[in-house]
Tab-separated table of C-alpha atoms and ligand atoms in Angstrom:
chain	number	residue	atom	x	y	z
A	1	UNK	CA	-9.918	-13.779	-20.346
A	2	UNK	CA	-9.294	-10.760	-18.160
A	3	UNK	CA	-6.527	-8.539	-19.508
A	4	UNK	CA	-4.252	-7.148	-16.801
A	5	UNK	CA	-1.794	-4.313	-16.567
A	6	UNK	CA	0.514	-4.844	-13.574
A	7	UNK	CA	2.161	-1.651	-12.301
A	8	UNK	CA	5.100	-2.464	-10.030
A	9	UNK	CA	5.350	-6.033	-11.344
A	10	UNK	CA	8.758	-6.734	-9.776
A	11	UNK	CA	7.679	-5.878	-6.221
A	12	UNK	CA	6.297	-8.118	-3.523
A	13	UNK	CA	2.654	-7.590	-4.585
A	14	UNK	CA	3.479	-7.573	-8.315
A	15	UNK	CA	5.322	-10.904	-8.111
A	16	UNK	CA	2.491	-12.469	-6.091
A	17	UNK	CA	-0.081	-11.173	-8.582
A	18	UNK	CA	1.857	-12.658	-11.505
A	19	UNK	CA	2.147	-15.931	-9.563
A	20	UNK	CA	-1.656	-16.075	-9.449
A	21	UNK	CA	-1.838	-15.240	-13.163
A	22	UNK	CA	0.585	-18.098	-13.899
A	23	UNK	CA	-1.509	-20.516	-11.803
A	24	UNK	CA	-4.676	-19.422	-13.639
A	25	UNK	CA	-3.364	-18.830	-17.131
A	26	UNK	CA	-6.750	-19.733	-18.623
A	27	UNK	CA	-8.324	-16.666	-16.969
A	28	UNK	CA	-5.788	-13.870	-17.224
A	29	UNK	CA	-3.647	-12.326	-19.906
A	30	UNK	CA	-0.945	-9.772	-19.112
A	31	UNK	CA	-0.925	-6.807	-21.507
A	32	UNK	CA	1.339	-4.360	-19.637
A	33	UNK	CA	4.084	-4.497	-16.991
A	34	UNK	CA	6.036	-1.735	-15.265
A	35	UNK	CA	9.011	-1.889	-12.923
A	36	UNK	CA	11.327	0.471	-11.058
A	37	UNK	CA	14.818	-0.954	-10.675
A	38	UNK	CA	14.818	-4.729	-11.020
A	39	UNK	CA	15.245	-4.933	-14.790
A	40	UNK	CA	16.557	-8.537	-14.889
A	41	UNK	CA	13.339	-9.706	-13.226
A	42	UNK	CA	11.253	-7.512	-15.554
A	43	UNK	CA	12.991	-9.132	-18.500
A	44	UNK	CA	12.104	-12.600	-17.183
A	45	UNK	CA	8.508	-11.493	-16.710
A	46	UNK	CA	8.386	-10.154	-20.276
A	47	UNK	CA	9.589	-13.525	-21.616
A	48	UNK	CA	7.088	-15.398	-19.453
A	49	UNK	CA	3.954	-13.227	-19.844
A	50	UNK	CA	4.518	-11.527	-23.237
A	51	UNK	CA	2.925	-8.132	-22.559
A	52	UNK	CA	2.314	-5.624	-25.367
A	53	UNK	CA	3.890	-2.700	-23.571
A	54	UNK	CA	6.200	-2.134	-20.585
A	55	UNK	CA	7.545	0.919	-18.746
A	56	UNK	CA	10.630	1.685	-16.660
A	57	UNK	CA	11.525	4.962	-14.899
A	58	UNK	CA	14.229	6.371	-17.203
A	59	UNK	CA	15.028	6.658	-20.910
A	60	UNK	CA	18.485	5.083	-20.692
A	61	UNK	CA	17.143	1.871	-19.117
A	62	UNK	CA	14.228	1.850	-21.564
A	63	UNK	CA	16.681	1.987	-24.480
A	64	UNK	CA	18.835	-0.757	-22.987
A	65	UNK	CA	15.873	-3.016	-22.273
A	66	UNK	CA	14.409	-2.477	-25.769
A	67	UNK	CA	17.772	-3.440	-27.275
A	68	UNK	CA	17.897	-6.638	-25.197
A	69	UNK	CA	14.377	-7.814	-25.973
A	70	UNK	CA	14.523	-6.805	-29.647
A	71	UNK	CA	11.971	-5.253	-31.989
A	72	UNK	CA	9.574	-8.222	-31.713
A	73	UNK	CA	9.228	-7.733	-27.964
A	74	UNK	CA	6.896	-5.225	-26.329
A	75	UNK	CA	7.339	-1.473	-26.723
A	76	UNK	CA	9.420	-0.135	-23.826
A	77	UNK	CA	8.273	3.261	-22.534
A	78	UNK	CA	9.672	5.347	-19.684
A	79	UNK	CA	8.861	7.922	-17.031
A	80	UNK	CA	5.496	8.941	-15.632
A	81	UNK	CA	4.160	9.178	-19.175
A	82	UNK	CA	5.177	5.570	-19.816
A	83	UNK	CA	3.460	4.471	-16.594
A	84	UNK	CA	0.308	6.337	-17.575
A	85	UNK	CA	0.291	4.701	-21.012
A	86	UNK	CA	0.628	1.245	-19.416
A	87	UNK	CA	-2.175	2.084	-16.983
A	88	UNK	CA	-4.658	3.906	-19.170
A	89	UNK	CA	-3.915	3.319	-22.861
A	90	UNK	CA	-3.215	-0.414	-22.871
A	91	UNK	CA	-5.816	-3.089	-23.702
A	92	UNK	CA	-6.182	-3.845	-19.986
A	93	UNK	CA	-9.580	-4.521	-18.406
A	94	UNK	CA	-8.015	-4.229	-14.953
A	95	UNK	CA	-4.957	-2.441	-13.612
A	96	UNK	CA	-3.081	-3.903	-10.649
A	97	UNK	CA	-1.747	-0.837	-8.845
A	98	UNK	CA	1.304	-2.152	-6.970
A	99	UNK	CA	3.915	0.590	-7.208
A	100	UNK	CA	5.081	1.748	-3.774
A	101	UNK	CA	4.599	5.332	-2.633
A	102	UNK	CA	3.386	8.520	-4.287
A	103	UNK	CA	4.798	7.359	-7.648
A	104	UNK	CA	1.693	5.173	-7.911
A	105	UNK	CA	-0.783	8.059	-7.809
A	106	UNK	CA	-0.710	9.416	-11.361
A	107	UNK	CA	-0.894	6.092	-13.212
A	108	UNK	CA	-3.624	4.818	-10.876
A	109	UNK	CA	-5.675	7.972	-11.343
A	110	UNK	CA	-5.163	7.756	-15.111
A	111	UNK	CA	-6.390	4.142	-15.106
A	112	UNK	CA	-9.516	5.174	-13.187
A	113	UNK	CA	-10.173	8.101	-15.512
A	114	UNK	CA	-9.860	5.719	-18.469
A	115	UNK	CA	-12.575	3.541	-16.889
A	116	UNK	CA	-10.302	0.587	-16.043
A	117	UNK	CA	-11.132	-1.492	-12.987
A	118	UNK	CA	-8.340	-1.183	-10.428
A	119	UNK	CA	-7.008	-3.778	-7.993
A	120	UNK	CA	-5.451	-1.402	-5.497
A	121	UNK	CA	-2.399	-2.245	-3.412
A	122	UNK	CA	-0.907	1.265	-3.565
A	123	UNK	CA	-2.663	2.692	-0.506
A	124	UNK	CA	-0.661	5.919	-0.848
A	125	UNK	CA	-2.915	6.832	-3.805
A	126	UNK	CA	-5.919	7.120	-1.480
A	127	UNK	CA	-3.940	8.714	1.336
A	128	UNK	CA	-2.644	11.472	-0.908
A	129	UNK	CA	-5.656	12.102	-3.090
A	130	UNK	CA	-8.605	10.150	-1.682
A	131	UNK	CA	-11.250	12.733	-2.469
A	132	UNK	CA	-10.059	13.261	-6.025
A	133	UNK	CA	-9.636	9.536	-6.668
A	134	UNK	CA	-13.053	8.530	-5.295
A	135	UNK	CA	-14.715	11.309	-7.326
A	136	UNK	CA	-12.943	9.974	-10.425
A	137	UNK	CA	-14.155	6.431	-9.618
A	138	UNK	CA	-17.734	7.712	-9.320
A	139	UNK	CA	-17.450	9.617	-12.610
A	140	UNK	CA	-15.868	6.855	-14.658
A	141	UNK	CA	-17.991	4.038	-13.259
A	142	UNK	CA	-14.976	1.779	-12.827
A	143	UNK	CA	-14.611	-0.458	-9.790
A	144	UNK	CA	-11.903	-0.261	-7.145
A	145	UNK	CA	-11.038	-3.576	-5.461
A	146	UNK	CA	-8.786	-3.465	-2.388
A	147	UNK	CA	-5.718	-5.701	-2.277
A	148	UNK	CA	-4.611	-4.525	1.163
A	149	UNK	CA	-5.517	-7.507	3.375
A	150	UNK	CA	-7.439	-5.446	5.963
A	151	UNK	CA	-9.520	-3.702	3.317
A	152	UNK	CA	-10.118	-6.931	1.461
A	153	UNK	CA	-11.356	-8.397	4.764
A	154	UNK	CA	-13.725	-5.459	5.261
A	155	UNK	CA	-14.886	-5.648	1.647
A	156	UNK	CA	-15.671	-9.340	2.182
A	157	UNK	CA	-17.321	-8.690	5.565
A	158	UNK	CA	-19.587	-6.029	4.047
A	159	UNK	CA	-20.887	-8.369	1.340
A	160	UNK	CA	-24.616	-8.926	1.600
A	161	UNK	CA	-25.055	-6.262	4.284
A	162	UNK	CA	-26.528	-2.814	4.217
A	163	UNK	CA	-24.054	0.041	4.548
A	164	UNK	CA	-26.466	1.906	6.831
A	165	UNK	CA	-26.222	-0.970	9.342
A	166	UNK	CA	-22.470	-0.511	9.848
A	167	UNK	CA	-21.510	0.919	13.243
A	168	UNK	CA	-17.752	0.880	12.764
A	169	UNK	CA	-14.815	-0.828	11.133
A	170	UNK	CA	-12.053	-2.510	13.116
A	171	UNK	CA	-8.701	-2.772	11.363
A	172	UNK	CA	-6.333	-5.308	12.851
A	173	UNK	CA	-2.587	-4.683	13.092
A	174	UNK	CA	0.097	-7.210	13.963
A	175	UNK	CA	1.943	-4.552	15.952
A	176	UNK	CA	5.084	-5.263	13.943
A	177	UNK	CA	8.436	-6.438	15.299
A	178	UNK	CA	8.450	-3.937	18.206
A	179	UNK	CA	5.104	-4.693	19.815
A	180	UNK	CA	5.528	-4.450	23.605
A	181	UNK	CA	8.907	-2.694	23.312
A	182	UNK	CA	9.573	0.287	25.566
A	183	UNK	CA	10.463	3.760	24.295
A	184	UNK	CA	13.989	3.170	25.612
A	185	UNK	CA	14.362	-0.016	23.561
A	186	UNK	CA	13.037	1.751	20.467
A	187	UNK	CA	15.873	4.346	20.624
A	188	UNK	CA	18.376	1.778	19.431
A	189	UNK	CA	16.408	0.067	16.678
A	190	UNK	CA	18.361	-0.570	13.451
A	191	UNK	CA	16.957	-0.936	9.911
A	192	UNK	CA	17.734	-4.680	10.117
A	193	UNK	CA	15.611	-4.995	13.287
A	194	UNK	CA	12.771	-3.048	11.684
A	195	UNK	CA	12.893	-5.041	8.437
A	196	UNK	CA	12.292	-8.313	10.301
A	197	UNK	CA	8.479	-8.408	10.285
A	198	UNK	CA	7.095	-11.305	12.344
A	199	UNK	CA	4.186	-12.313	10.033
A	200	UNK	CA	4.406	-10.761	6.561
A	201	UNK	CA	7.072	-10.652	3.820
A	202	UNK	CA	6.700	-7.301	2.050
A	203	UNK	CA	8.633	-4.505	0.339
A	204	UNK	CA	11.035	-2.453	2.470
A	205	UNK	CA	8.968	0.717	2.746
A	206	UNK	CA	5.766	-0.962	3.956
A	207	UNK	CA	7.808	-3.144	6.324
A	208	UNK	CA	9.217	-0.036	8.041
A	209	UNK	CA	5.711	1.502	7.977
A	210	UNK	CA	4.501	-1.610	9.800
A	211	UNK	CA	7.234	-1.249	12.424
A	212	UNK	CA	6.302	2.415	13.112
A	213	UNK	CA	2.576	1.630	12.715
A	214	UNK	CA	2.329	4.355	10.071
A	215	UNK	CA	1.110	1.537	7.838
A	216	UNK	CA	-1.992	1.242	10.010
A	217	UNK	CA	-2.433	5.015	9.948
A	218	UNK	CA	-2.285	5.013	6.150
A	219	UNK	CA	-4.786	2.144	6.187
A	220	UNK	CA	-7.226	4.070	8.374
A	221	UNK	CA	-7.176	6.843	5.746
A	222	UNK	CA	-7.459	4.268	2.967
A	223	UNK	CA	-10.502	2.691	4.678
A	224	UNK	CA	-12.092	6.112	5.200
A	225	UNK	CA	-12.091	6.748	1.444
A	226	UNK	CA	-12.805	3.207	0.255
A	227	UNK	CA	-15.778	2.634	2.543
A	228	UNK	CA	-16.910	6.248	2.959
A	229	UNK	CA	-16.935	6.282	6.767
A	230	UNK	CA	-15.709	8.970	9.186
A	231	UNK	CA	-12.295	8.113	10.670
A	232	UNK	CA	-13.819	8.253	14.133
A	233	UNK	CA	-15.782	5.134	13.130
A	234	UNK	CA	-12.594	3.290	12.197
A	235	UNK	CA	-10.768	1.640	15.098
A	236	UNK	CA	-7.469	-0.236	15.265
A	237	UNK	CA	-6.897	-3.387	17.339
A	238	UNK	CA	-3.510	-5.016	17.800
A	239	UNK	CA	-3.757	-8.673	16.842
A	240	UNK	CA	-0.284	-10.254	16.822
A	241	UNK	CA	-1.289	-13.469	15.011
A	242	UNK	CA	-2.486	-11.651	11.813
A	243	UNK	CA	-5.251	-14.226	11.360
A	244	UNK	CA	-8.351	-12.024	11.711
A	245	UNK	CA	-7.644	-9.651	8.839
A	246	UNK	CA	-10.226	-7.033	9.956
A	247	UNK	CA	-13.833	-6.755	11.113
A	248	UNK	CA	-17.067	-4.877	10.554
A	249	UNK	CA	-19.224	-4.096	13.583
A	250	UNK	CA	-22.934	-3.748	12.832
A	251	UNK	CA	-25.592	-1.747	14.705
A	252	UNK	CA	-26.957	-4.892	16.382
A	253	UNK	CA	-23.534	-5.652	17.895
A	254	UNK	CA	-22.665	-8.399	15.386
A	255	UNK	CA	-19.046	-8.516	14.290
A	256	UNK	CA	-18.317	-9.999	10.860
A	257	UNK	CA	-14.674	-10.797	10.128
A	258	UNK	CA	-12.560	-12.512	7.496
A	259	UNK	CA	-9.872	-14.916	8.710
A	260	UNK	CA	-7.017	-16.647	6.966
A	261	UNK	CA	-3.311	-17.337	7.116
A	262	UNK	CA	-1.212	-14.207	6.525
A	263	UNK	CA	-0.574	-14.570	2.786
A	264	UNK	CA	-1.247	-11.759	0.318
A	265	UNK	CA	-2.213	-14.237	-2.407
A	266	UNK	CA	-5.723	-14.526	-0.941
A	267	UNK	CA	-6.641	-10.810	-1.068
A	268	UNK	CA	-4.838	-10.319	-4.398
A	269	UNK	CA	-6.733	-13.235	-5.984
A	270	UNK	CA	-10.046	-11.943	-4.636
A	271	UNK	CA	-9.429	-8.502	-6.147
A	272	UNK	CA	-8.469	-10.065	-9.487
A	273	UNK	CA	-11.419	-12.421	-9.760
A	274	UNK	CA	-14.251	-10.851	-7.728
A	275	UNK	CA	-16.960	-12.045	-7.255
A	276	UNK	CA	-15.511	-15.486	-7.929
A	277	UNK	CA	-12.907	-17.170	-5.751
A	278	UNK	CA	-9.851	-18.775	-7.278
A	279	UNK	CA	-8.463	-22.064	-6.003
A	280	UNK	CA	-5.115	-21.288	-4.388
A	281	UNK	CA	-2.446	-23.710	-3.306
A	282	UNK	CA	-2.073	-22.402	0.263
A	283	UNK	CA	-1.927	-24.228	3.601
A	284	UNK	CA	-5.301	-24.298	5.387
A	285	UNK	CA	-5.735	-22.247	8.544
A	286	UNK	CA	-5.738	-24.703	11.460
A	287	UNK	CA	-7.538	-22.858	14.266
A	288	UNK	CA	-7.327	-25.788	16.694
A	289	UNK	CA	-3.564	-25.906	16.339
A	290	UNK	CA	-3.382	-22.144	16.735
A	291	UNK	CA	-5.434	-22.405	19.935
A	292	UNK	CA	-5.968	-18.744	20.682
A	293	UNK	CA	-6.196	-15.292	19.128
A	294	UNK	CA	-5.138	-12.165	21.019
A	295	UNK	CA	-6.290	-8.558	20.785
A	296	UNK	CA	-5.230	-5.353	22.531
A	297	UNK	CA	-5.276	-1.575	22.122
A	298	UNK	CA	-2.416	0.171	20.268
A	299	UNK	CA	0.278	1.974	22.295
A	300	UNK	CA	0.095	5.600	21.199
A	301	UNK	CA	3.192	6.651	23.146
A	302	UNK	CA	5.600	4.244	21.438
A	303	UNK	CA	3.865	4.436	18.057
A	304	UNK	CA	2.820	8.078	17.494
A	305	UNK	CA	2.567	7.609	13.704
A	306	UNK	CA	-0.920	6.164	14.047
A	307	UNK	CA	-2.124	9.310	15.838
A	308	UNK	CA	-0.374	11.526	13.285
A	309	UNK	CA	-2.359	9.826	10.521
A	310	UNK	CA	-5.696	10.235	12.356
A	311	UNK	CA	-4.889	13.919	12.926
A	312	UNK	CA	-3.894	14.410	9.286
A	313	UNK	CA	-7.136	13.061	7.857
A	314	UNK	CA	-9.179	15.011	10.416
A	315	UNK	CA	-7.379	18.153	9.248
A	316	UNK	CA	-8.017	17.028	5.663
A	317	UNK	CA	-7.145	18.909	2.490
A	318	UNK	CA	-3.483	18.605	1.556
A	319	UNK	CA	-2.389	17.425	5.035
A	320	UNK	CA	-2.589	13.656	4.332
A	321	UNK	CA	-0.463	14.171	1.190
A	322	UNK	CA	2.085	16.008	3.350
A	323	UNK	CA	1.981	13.221	5.962
A	324	UNK	CA	2.650	10.666	3.237
A	325	UNK	CA	5.496	12.549	1.574
A	326	UNK	CA	7.208	13.321	4.906
A	327	UNK	CA	6.853	9.653	5.860
A	328	UNK	CA	8.398	8.464	2.580
A	329	UNK	CA	11.445	10.669	3.145
A	330	UNK	CA	11.758	9.817	6.835
A	331	UNK	CA	11.583	6.072	6.121
A	332	UNK	CA	14.156	6.390	3.385
A	333	UNK	CA	16.470	8.384	5.683
A	334	UNK	CA	16.060	5.743	8.402
A	335	UNK	CA	16.887	2.942	5.944
A	336	UNK	CA	20.004	4.879	4.966
A	337	UNK	CA	20.833	5.270	8.677
A	338	UNK	CA	20.715	9.066	8.434
A	339	UNK	CA	18.124	9.276	11.231
A	340	UNK	CA	16.963	7.003	14.022
A	341	UNK	CA	13.746	5.035	14.301
A	342	UNK	CA	12.102	7.474	16.719
A	343	UNK	CA	13.033	10.391	14.450
A	344	UNK	CA	10.510	9.117	11.872
A	345	UNK	CA	7.399	10.415	13.721
A	346	UNK	CA	9.327	13.547	14.807
A	347	UNK	CA	10.137	14.432	11.204
A	348	UNK	CA	6.569	13.834	10.035
A	349	UNK	CA	5.115	15.837	12.939
A	350	UNK	CA	7.499	18.731	12.299
A	351	UNK	CA	6.634	18.884	8.591
A	352	UNK	CA	2.890	18.808	9.304
A	353	UNK	CA	3.322	21.585	11.911
A	354	UNK	CA	4.845	23.819	9.244
A	355	UNK	CA	2.118	23.032	6.704
A	356	UNK	CA	-0.834	25.283	6.040
A	357	UNK	CA	-3.438	22.855	4.815
A	358	UNK	CA	-5.392	23.861	1.738
A	359	UNK	CA	-7.999	22.220	-0.487
A	360	UNK	CA	-6.838	19.070	-2.280
A	361	UNK	CA	-9.229	19.479	-5.161
A	362	UNK	CA	-6.808	19.173	-8.073
A	363	UNK	CA	-3.858	16.941	-8.883
A	364	UNK	CA	-1.681	20.062	-9.279
A	365	UNK	CA	-2.459	21.257	-5.718
A	366	UNK	CA	-1.773	17.800	-4.320
A	367	UNK	CA	1.516	17.364	-6.168
A	368	UNK	CA	2.602	20.857	-5.056
A	369	UNK	CA	1.918	19.933	-1.399
A	370	UNK	CA	3.762	16.630	-1.857
A	371	UNK	CA	6.724	18.454	-3.356
A	372	UNK	CA	6.733	21.106	-0.608
A	373	UNK	CA	6.678	18.403	2.082
A	374	UNK	CA	9.640	16.589	0.498
A	375	UNK	CA	11.744	19.760	0.537
A	376	UNK	CA	10.853	20.582	4.155
A	377	UNK	CA	11.358	16.973	5.305
A	378	UNK	CA	14.698	16.823	3.562
A	379	UNK	CA	15.866	19.988	5.395
A	380	UNK	CA	14.749	18.569	8.737
A	381	UNK	CA	16.541	15.287	8.009
A	382	UNK	CA	19.739	17.222	7.198
A	383	UNK	CA	19.423	19.129	10.486
A	384	UNK	CA	18.930	15.922	12.491
A	385	UNK	CA	21.843	14.280	10.720
A	386	UNK	CA	24.049	17.312	11.347
A	387	UNK	CA	23.122	17.308	15.034
A	388	UNK	CA	23.677	13.552	15.476
A	389	UNK	CA	27.038	13.307	13.730
A	390	UNK	CA	28.976	16.526	14.482
B	401	LIG	P1	7.945	-3.312	-3.317
B	401	LIG	O1	8.952	-2.325	-2.913
B	401	LIG	O2	8.219	-4.758	-3.126
B	401	LIG	O3	7.614	-3.128	-4.883
B	401	LIG	C1	7.325	-1.884	-5.428
B	401	LIG	C2	7.227	-1.946	-6.936
B	401	LIG	O4	7.102	-0.593	-7.428
B	401	LIG	C3	8.460	-2.529	-7.626
B	401	LIG	O5	8.071	-3.168	-8.824
B	401	LIG	C4	9.289	-1.289	-7.940
B	401	LIG	O6	10.161	-1.500	-9.016
B	401	LIG	C5	8.204	-0.304	-8.309
B	401	LIG	N1	8.588	1.091	-8.064
B	401	LIG	C6	9.140	1.600	-6.925
B	401	LIG	N2	9.352	2.923	-7.059
B	401	LIG	C7	8.937	3.254	-8.295
B	401	LIG	C8	8.909	4.474	-9.028
B	401	LIG	N3	9.350	5.620	-8.492
B	401	LIG	N4	8.400	4.455	-10.262
B	401	LIG	C9	7.950	3.305	-10.820
B	401	LIG	N5	7.956	2.130	-10.177
B	401	LIG	C10	8.443	2.093	-8.940
B	401	LIG	O7	6.580	-2.910	-2.611
B	401	LIG	P2	5.341	-3.839	-2.193
B	401	LIG	O8	5.567	-4.381	-0.849
B	401	LIG	O9	4.998	-4.774	-3.313
B	401	LIG	O10	4.203	-2.744	-2.049
B	401	LIG	C11	3.577	-2.141	-3.159
B	401	LIG	C12	2.361	-1.371	-2.675
B	401	LIG	O11	1.417	-2.293	-2.131
B	401	LIG	C13	2.670	-0.369	-1.560
B	401	LIG	O12	1.862	0.757	-1.717
B	401	LIG	C14	2.273	-1.119	-0.297
B	401	LIG	O13	1.874	-0.255	0.743
B	401	LIG	C15	1.100	-1.933	-0.800
B	401	LIG	N6	0.857	-3.156	-0.032
B	401	LIG	C16	1.814	-4.114	0.022
B	401	LIG	C17	1.601	-5.262	0.754
B	401	LIG	C18	2.619	-6.370	0.793
B	401	LIG	O14	2.362	-7.416	1.378
B	401	LIG	N7	3.787	-6.222	0.181
B	401	LIG	C19	0.403	-5.427	1.455
B	401	LIG	C20	-0.558	-4.434	1.378
B	401	LIG	C21	-0.317	-3.299	0.631
B	402	LIG	MG1	-2.451	-4.060	5.154
C-alpha cells in the first residue's frame, strides 16, 4: 500500500489522481487531501477516501467543514500551515502536488524536506524556486516524479540511457486554440475563446497559459531543473495532435519519444506507480486511423510568452519567480476581462523590465520577489484598465 497525500484534490489533476486511486484501491491509501474552494467535492472525497487529515485555505471554512463531517472525520486544518502539515507531517509516502500556482510551492518544498516522494504537477514550484527545490531533493534523498505529460514523456524516454548521451530535449506543444491565428485576430480573443483548448481538459489557469504558450515557457524552465540541462538544449516543437508527448534527442541522432492519447491519467499513473505501469481503462491510440502527425516551429511574434520564459531563466535568480507571479496576475485579470489577451505578455514583460534580479537562494528572497511582482503587476493592470475604459 502506498500512502498518498493529494494537494489540490478537487482540481483537474487531483480528481484524475483520485480516479486512479479508486481504480487501484488495493495499491493506494489516501491519508491527506487539500482543496481551495470546492468544499462540496472535498466533502465527497473525504467520505469516499477517508483521509486522516485535510486542509482548506481559511479558518471559517475549516470550522464549517469540521462541523459537517463531525469529530469522527479527519482533522480539518487551514492556511499554508495546514497545507504544510498535510504535505510533510502526514503518514504519506508520496505527495501529489496538484495545487495551481505559487500556492503550491511551500507545501511541496516542505514535503521534499520531510523526505516524501513527490508526484509533481505544480510546475510553478520549479519555475519559482527550481534551484532551491532541486537542492532540497538532493539533500533529502526523496524522488521527484513528473506528472506534466511532456516531462513524463522525457522521463520515460530517458529510461535506460546515459545522461551524457543526451544532445537535447524537444518539448511538444499543441499550440493551443489560437495556433495559426494572426496578431490582428488575437486582439479580440475572449476568455471563452481561450478556455476552449482543442486537446486537453484542464484547470482555467493552465488552459489560458496554453493559449498564450506561457505554459510551454514554464515547462521549458521545469525541464531545465528536472533534467539538469541548459535551456539552450531544450527546444519546443508545435505538434497540434498532442500524440507525441515529447522527445529526447541523443548524440547519435536517435530520437526517443513517448506517444499516447492526450489523457493525463497515463502520466499521473506512471508517477504514482513508477517503475510499474498500472492498467488503465483508456482507448488505445490508433495510429493508422490518425494517419499523420504534424510538427512546426513556434510563432514567437504571436506568442511572446515563450520567449519571455526563456529570457527569464537565462537571467536566472529571482526573475523566473517574477515571471510566474506577473503571469498569474495577468491571467487572472484577463479571465476577469480587466485586460485583453495580448496584454498578458505586455504586463509580464513590463514587470520583468522593472525587476532587478537577485539570488534566489532562500525561500524568503523568492517569496519577497513574488510579492513585489504581484504589487507591480497589479499597478500595471490598473493602468491598462484605466486606459481601456475611460
Ligand atoms: P485546477 O485549477 O483544476 O485545480 C487546482 C487545485 O488547487 C484545486 O484543488 C484548487 O482548489 C486548489 N487551489 C487553488 N488555489 C489554491 C490556493 N491558493 N491554496 C490551496 N489550494 C488551492 O488546476 P489543474 O489543472 O488541476 O492544475 C494543477 C497544477 O497541475 C498546475 O500547476 C498545472 O500547471 C499543473 N498541470 C495540470 C495539467 C492538467 O491537465 N490539468 C497538466 C499538467 C500540469
Ligand atoms: Mg504539460
